[in-house]
XYZ file of C-alpha atoms in Angstrom:
347
model
C -107.794 -15.757 -3.663
C -104.490 -15.572 -2.607
C -101.912 -12.631 -3.969
C -99.182 -13.337 -6.496
C -96.030 -14.546 -4.481
C -98.010 -16.613 -2.412
C -98.064 -20.774 -3.433
C -101.933 -21.973 -4.795
C -102.176 -24.520 -1.719
C -101.542 -21.207 0.192
C -98.619 -20.679 2.993
C -97.012 -23.790 4.401
C -97.003 -24.861 7.357
C -94.580 -23.331 9.515
C -93.384 -20.514 7.076
C -94.434 -16.615 8.345
C -96.221 -14.866 6.146
C -94.136 -12.815 3.867
C -91.080 -15.731 4.653
C -89.298 -13.263 1.759
C -88.354 -11.004 4.754
C -85.904 -13.634 6.266
C -83.675 -12.860 3.460
C -83.845 -9.176 2.275
C -80.803 -8.557 4.613
C -78.646 -10.421 2.624
C -77.803 -7.700 -0.195
C -75.639 -9.824 -2.862
C -74.829 -6.426 -4.744
C -70.557 -5.761 -6.380
C -68.102 -5.682 -3.140
C -69.855 -9.286 -1.400
C -69.333 -11.058 -5.130
C -65.754 -9.893 -5.475
C -65.375 -11.180 -1.782
C -66.383 -14.187 -2.753
C -63.669 -17.373 -1.984
C -65.802 -19.501 -4.584
C -66.452 -17.944 -8.042
C -68.671 -19.685 -10.819
C -67.712 -20.598 -14.081
C -69.021 -19.377 -17.089
C -70.985 -21.438 -19.633
C -68.539 -21.836 -22.108
C -65.519 -22.824 -19.363
C -68.236 -25.495 -17.554
C -68.025 -27.041 -21.258
C -64.162 -28.262 -20.343
C -62.814 -31.791 -19.424
C -63.338 -32.558 -16.070
C -64.326 -29.243 -15.177
C -65.365 -28.163 -11.566
C -68.726 -25.836 -11.197
C -66.426 -23.057 -9.399
C -63.170 -22.277 -8.694
C -61.046 -20.564 -5.961
C -60.426 -16.870 -5.786
C -57.027 -15.878 -4.530
C -57.228 -14.089 -1.336
C -54.415 -11.955 -2.794
C -56.885 -10.640 -5.590
C -59.388 -9.134 -2.634
C -56.861 -6.943 -1.349
C -56.945 -3.805 -2.934
C -54.241 -2.249 -5.902
C -53.683 0.668 -3.014
C -52.338 -2.256 -0.675
C -50.937 -3.538 -2.987
C -48.017 -0.811 -3.337
C -47.676 -0.149 0.521
C -46.616 -3.408 0.768
C -44.220 -3.388 -1.587
C -43.175 0.299 -0.668
C -43.033 -1.297 2.623
C -40.643 -4.669 1.396
C -38.271 -2.122 -1.454
C -37.697 0.405 2.380
C -37.156 -3.084 4.692
C -34.998 -4.389 1.951
C -32.315 -0.893 1.419
C -32.127 -0.190 5.345
C -31.604 -4.082 5.430
C -28.127 -3.329 3.254
C -27.336 0.386 4.773
C -27.254 -0.894 7.883
C -25.167 -4.299 6.917
C -22.812 -1.851 4.626
C -21.481 -0.033 7.979
C -21.595 -2.580 10.270
C -19.592 -4.902 7.779
C -17.373 -6.896 9.729
C -14.474 -6.720 7.174
C -12.015 -3.214 8.313
C -9.746 -1.882 5.420
C -6.070 -2.565 6.066
C -4.661 -0.604 8.541
C -1.147 1.308 7.079
C 1.415 2.335 9.607
C 2.134 5.591 9.370
C 5.654 6.681 7.733
C 8.450 6.491 10.652
C 11.546 8.250 10.898
C 14.542 6.986 9.180
C 17.299 4.908 10.956
C 20.367 5.317 10.058
C 23.805 3.496 11.074
C 27.294 4.424 9.222
C 30.325 1.921 10.515
C 33.994 3.255 9.526
C 36.064 0.994 7.852
C 39.371 1.510 8.788
C 42.134 0.656 6.364
C 45.489 -0.820 8.589
C 48.403 1.041 6.053
C 48.161 3.648 4.205
C 45.903 3.572 0.876
C 47.605 2.661 -2.386
C 47.113 5.406 -4.601
C 47.661 4.701 -8.293
C 45.588 4.884 -12.051
C 41.845 4.362 -11.272
C 41.590 1.590 -14.155
C 44.972 -0.634 -12.224
C 43.155 -0.038 -9.246
C 40.085 -1.536 -10.100
C 41.778 -4.458 -12.082
C 43.607 -5.331 -8.328
C 40.751 -5.539 -6.406
C 37.515 -7.988 -5.936
C 35.718 -4.911 -8.283
C 36.922 -6.079 -10.804
C 34.109 -7.922 -11.756
C 31.452 -5.669 -10.846
C 28.985 -3.931 -13.945
C 29.663 -0.345 -14.212
C 26.942 1.794 -13.095
C 23.607 1.640 -13.003
C 24.119 -1.762 -15.181
C 24.861 -3.324 -11.689
C 21.683 -2.417 -10.531
C 19.244 -4.966 -11.665
C 15.739 -5.835 -10.633
C 15.111 -9.715 -10.006
C 11.865 -10.954 -11.761
C 8.343 -9.276 -10.270
C 6.470 -12.150 -9.214
C 2.492 -11.389 -6.995
C 2.159 -11.459 -3.149
C -1.051 -12.283 -1.668
C -2.361 -8.704 -1.267
C -0.259 -7.575 -4.212
C 0.026 -7.419 -7.883
C 2.939 -8.625 -10.024
C 2.173 -5.126 -11.435
C 2.326 -3.033 -8.131
C 5.792 -5.145 -6.576
C 7.257 -4.116 -10.298
C 6.285 -0.587 -8.878
C 7.893 -1.140 -5.858
C 11.029 -2.214 -7.712
C 11.734 0.184 -10.172
C 10.802 3.209 -7.434
C 13.799 1.204 -5.119
C 15.903 1.243 -8.080
C 15.226 5.183 -9.348
C 16.095 5.860 -5.145
C 19.481 4.056 -6.026
C 20.849 4.794 -8.822
C 19.697 8.402 -8.143
C 21.183 8.764 -3.608
C 24.476 6.511 -4.546
C 24.848 7.022 -8.636
C 24.462 10.057 -9.399
C 27.496 13.164 -10.511
C 26.013 15.694 -8.904
C 24.781 14.572 -5.913
C 27.714 12.594 -4.596
C 29.560 15.933 -5.741
C 27.340 17.839 -2.767
C 25.122 19.157 -5.436
C 21.027 18.856 -5.516
C 19.744 16.136 -3.852
C 16.491 17.560 -5.000
C 15.978 14.002 -7.805
C 16.262 11.920 -4.722
C 13.458 14.042 -2.458
C 11.062 13.810 -5.117
C 10.886 10.070 -4.523
C 10.224 10.185 -0.878
C 7.068 9.982 1.024
C 6.077 13.809 1.583
C 5.955 12.319 5.695
C 9.384 11.919 5.900
C 10.048 15.340 4.253
C 11.029 17.366 7.194
C 13.104 14.636 9.122
C 15.094 14.652 5.164
C 15.122 18.475 4.901
C 16.168 18.640 8.615
C 19.186 15.938 8.103
C 20.544 18.365 4.891
C 20.286 21.864 7.087
C 21.092 20.453 10.373
C 22.784 17.232 10.268
C 23.446 14.960 13.080
C 24.871 12.072 14.872
C 22.171 10.984 16.103
C 20.747 7.723 14.167
C 17.569 9.831 12.267
C 18.980 13.095 10.945
C 22.836 12.303 8.962
C 22.627 13.527 5.350
C 25.024 10.096 4.842
C 21.873 7.833 5.109
C 19.797 9.375 2.250
C 22.525 9.070 0.485
C 26.322 9.056 -1.124
C 28.187 12.412 -1.251
C 32.021 13.292 -0.680
C 33.053 16.750 0.441
C 33.680 18.999 -3.096
C 36.307 21.140 -1.594
C 38.096 17.957 -1.182
C 37.286 15.229 -3.047
C 37.075 15.280 -6.655
C 35.976 11.532 -8.997
C 37.457 10.274 -11.018
C 36.128 10.367 -14.467
C 35.516 6.977 -14.794
C 32.395 4.301 -14.216
C 31.930 3.443 -10.490
C 31.436 -0.278 -10.392
C 28.342 -1.726 -8.498
C 27.100 -5.124 -7.022
C 24.287 -6.172 -5.358
C 20.183 -7.365 -5.490
C 16.539 -6.461 -4.357
C 13.946 -8.440 -2.559
C 10.754 -7.905 -2.226
C 8.795 -8.833 0.565
C 4.708 -8.286 1.791
C 4.977 -7.028 5.501
C 1.196 -6.614 5.508
C -2.081 -6.542 4.251
C -1.593 -3.276 2.967
C 2.408 -2.572 2.647
C 5.147 -3.584 0.713
C 8.582 -3.441 1.323
C 12.020 -3.717 -0.684
C 15.305 -4.526 0.773
C 18.156 -3.243 -0.911
C 21.729 -4.433 -0.688
C 24.729 -3.111 -3.164
C 28.229 -1.993 -3.101
C 29.454 0.729 -4.935
C 33.374 1.658 -5.761
C 34.709 4.423 -6.666
C 37.706 5.788 -7.942
C 38.004 9.215 -5.962
C 41.185 11.840 -5.882
C 42.218 14.974 -4.248
C 40.882 18.280 -5.231
C 43.940 19.629 -4.944
C 47.642 18.187 -4.968
C 48.383 14.920 -6.092
C 46.373 13.182 -8.541
C 46.771 10.211 -7.726
C 43.443 8.006 -7.479
C 42.385 6.194 -4.992
C 39.247 3.322 -4.267
C 36.927 4.146 -1.843
C 33.568 1.798 -1.009
C 30.660 1.743 0.433
C 28.088 -1.326 0.920
C 24.956 0.093 1.708
C 21.268 -1.980 2.836
C 18.475 0.196 2.661
C 15.104 -0.803 3.867
C 11.807 0.431 1.693
C 8.187 0.959 2.003
C 5.470 1.245 0.102
C 1.731 1.272 0.948
C -1.051 1.242 -1.802
C -1.271 5.395 -2.287
C 2.999 5.209 -2.734
C 2.607 3.307 -5.372
C 0.070 5.216 -7.553
C 1.747 8.429 -6.608
C 5.638 6.770 -7.006
C 6.681 7.886 -3.580
C 8.661 5.733 -1.120
C 9.364 5.759 2.607
C 13.235 4.706 3.778
C 12.779 2.463 6.565
C 16.374 2.146 7.261
C 19.167 2.544 6.083
C 22.925 0.878 7.141
C 26.298 1.743 5.358
C 30.186 0.516 5.788
C 32.761 2.932 4.159
C 36.140 2.842 4.190
C 39.166 3.732 4.350
C 37.903 6.082 6.396
C 39.518 6.786 10.008
C 37.299 5.439 12.826
C 36.850 9.171 14.032
C 35.064 10.420 10.594
C 32.148 11.336 12.433
C 30.855 14.011 9.338
C 27.685 13.566 9.389
C 26.739 16.061 5.630
C 29.683 13.837 4.051
C 31.833 10.640 3.991
C 35.743 11.297 4.686
C 37.139 8.997 2.541
C 41.085 8.610 3.312
C 43.126 9.475 -0.092
C 45.786 8.146 -1.601
C 48.883 7.963 0.614
C 46.795 8.708 3.765
C 46.841 6.605 6.764
C 43.952 6.577 9.470
C 44.221 8.489 12.551
C 44.283 5.755 14.772
C 41.654 6.883 17.026
C 38.093 5.861 18.019
C 35.176 7.277 19.306
C 33.555 6.301 22.159
C 29.763 5.566 23.067
C 28.811 6.672 26.692
C 26.014 4.434 28.078
C 25.494 6.694 31.276
C 24.034 9.095 28.356
C 20.086 10.012 27.892
C 20.339 10.826 24.357
C 19.511 9.172 21.373
C 22.793 6.487 20.738
C 24.917 7.730 17.914
C 25.915 3.908 17.495
C 29.925 4.499 17.279
C 31.684 1.324 15.629
C 34.285 1.169 14.187
C 35.345 -2.031 11.335
C 38.487 -2.652 9.891
C 39.197 -2.730 6.102
C 40.069 -5.795 4.959
C 40.958 -5.025 1.162
């Protein structure tokens, strides 16, 4: 009688005895089943319409959880590294802010042809072109602030306001005009220009860089007094963008002062200053309410052409005449040019 595992007819021909041994090396353990690409559906799943008997298993499901986490960490690290690299090597550079350059200055004395007329201050104003000027700071008017390519309307307004404050304090403040403290003007300057400003008052020089009268209008209190009447003022401001990081404000104003001698006859006379200033602002300066004085150009008279006092303006007072001498310029000198120029006072 055959063994329990043998067919009734015996072992088929061509099949070795104990044929099951051929498949005993294949072990269908749990890992083998999970790794299979095809998975047999359950009985309830096969009852659905047009249901297939088997379904494909996604390749990702065969990857262990730890490997998924590792791959995810690698991807995040690569993304972070790329972001850092692009941040450090981005092609766009911040605008370069020009360094605060020394202020350049020129004063042109305006010499009269005849003795300086004198009289009452109001009468003199009424007979001069300054009769239509405004009084004091009323003549220092700001234009409408408009945004530029790189600066907002509020930033342009801040630049104009600082330029107006400098103009008023440096040309209309009685304490400054009479040779008093210049601290209110100094506070408005960029810190990089303070050394030049201080030297202009400590050791003024006719070198186009260190004249006190280039920074502000002032008269020698030992010689000249202001008449107690408002200064006549007229002028304009202009704004331009000189680069992505800088604004410039140009101020062109004419001031007419009524002055008299400290001693002697008290007849008044008029003294006219036309001052053109260029101010530069960067973004930090706008926030800190600081400006850079780029250039100062003054025409002032009546003065003698030889008036070369860089500490004070030297007006010719009522009844005085110019001395007729003109200072010269040596073209062979290697010193900075002093710009010795003199003009004729038309009125």
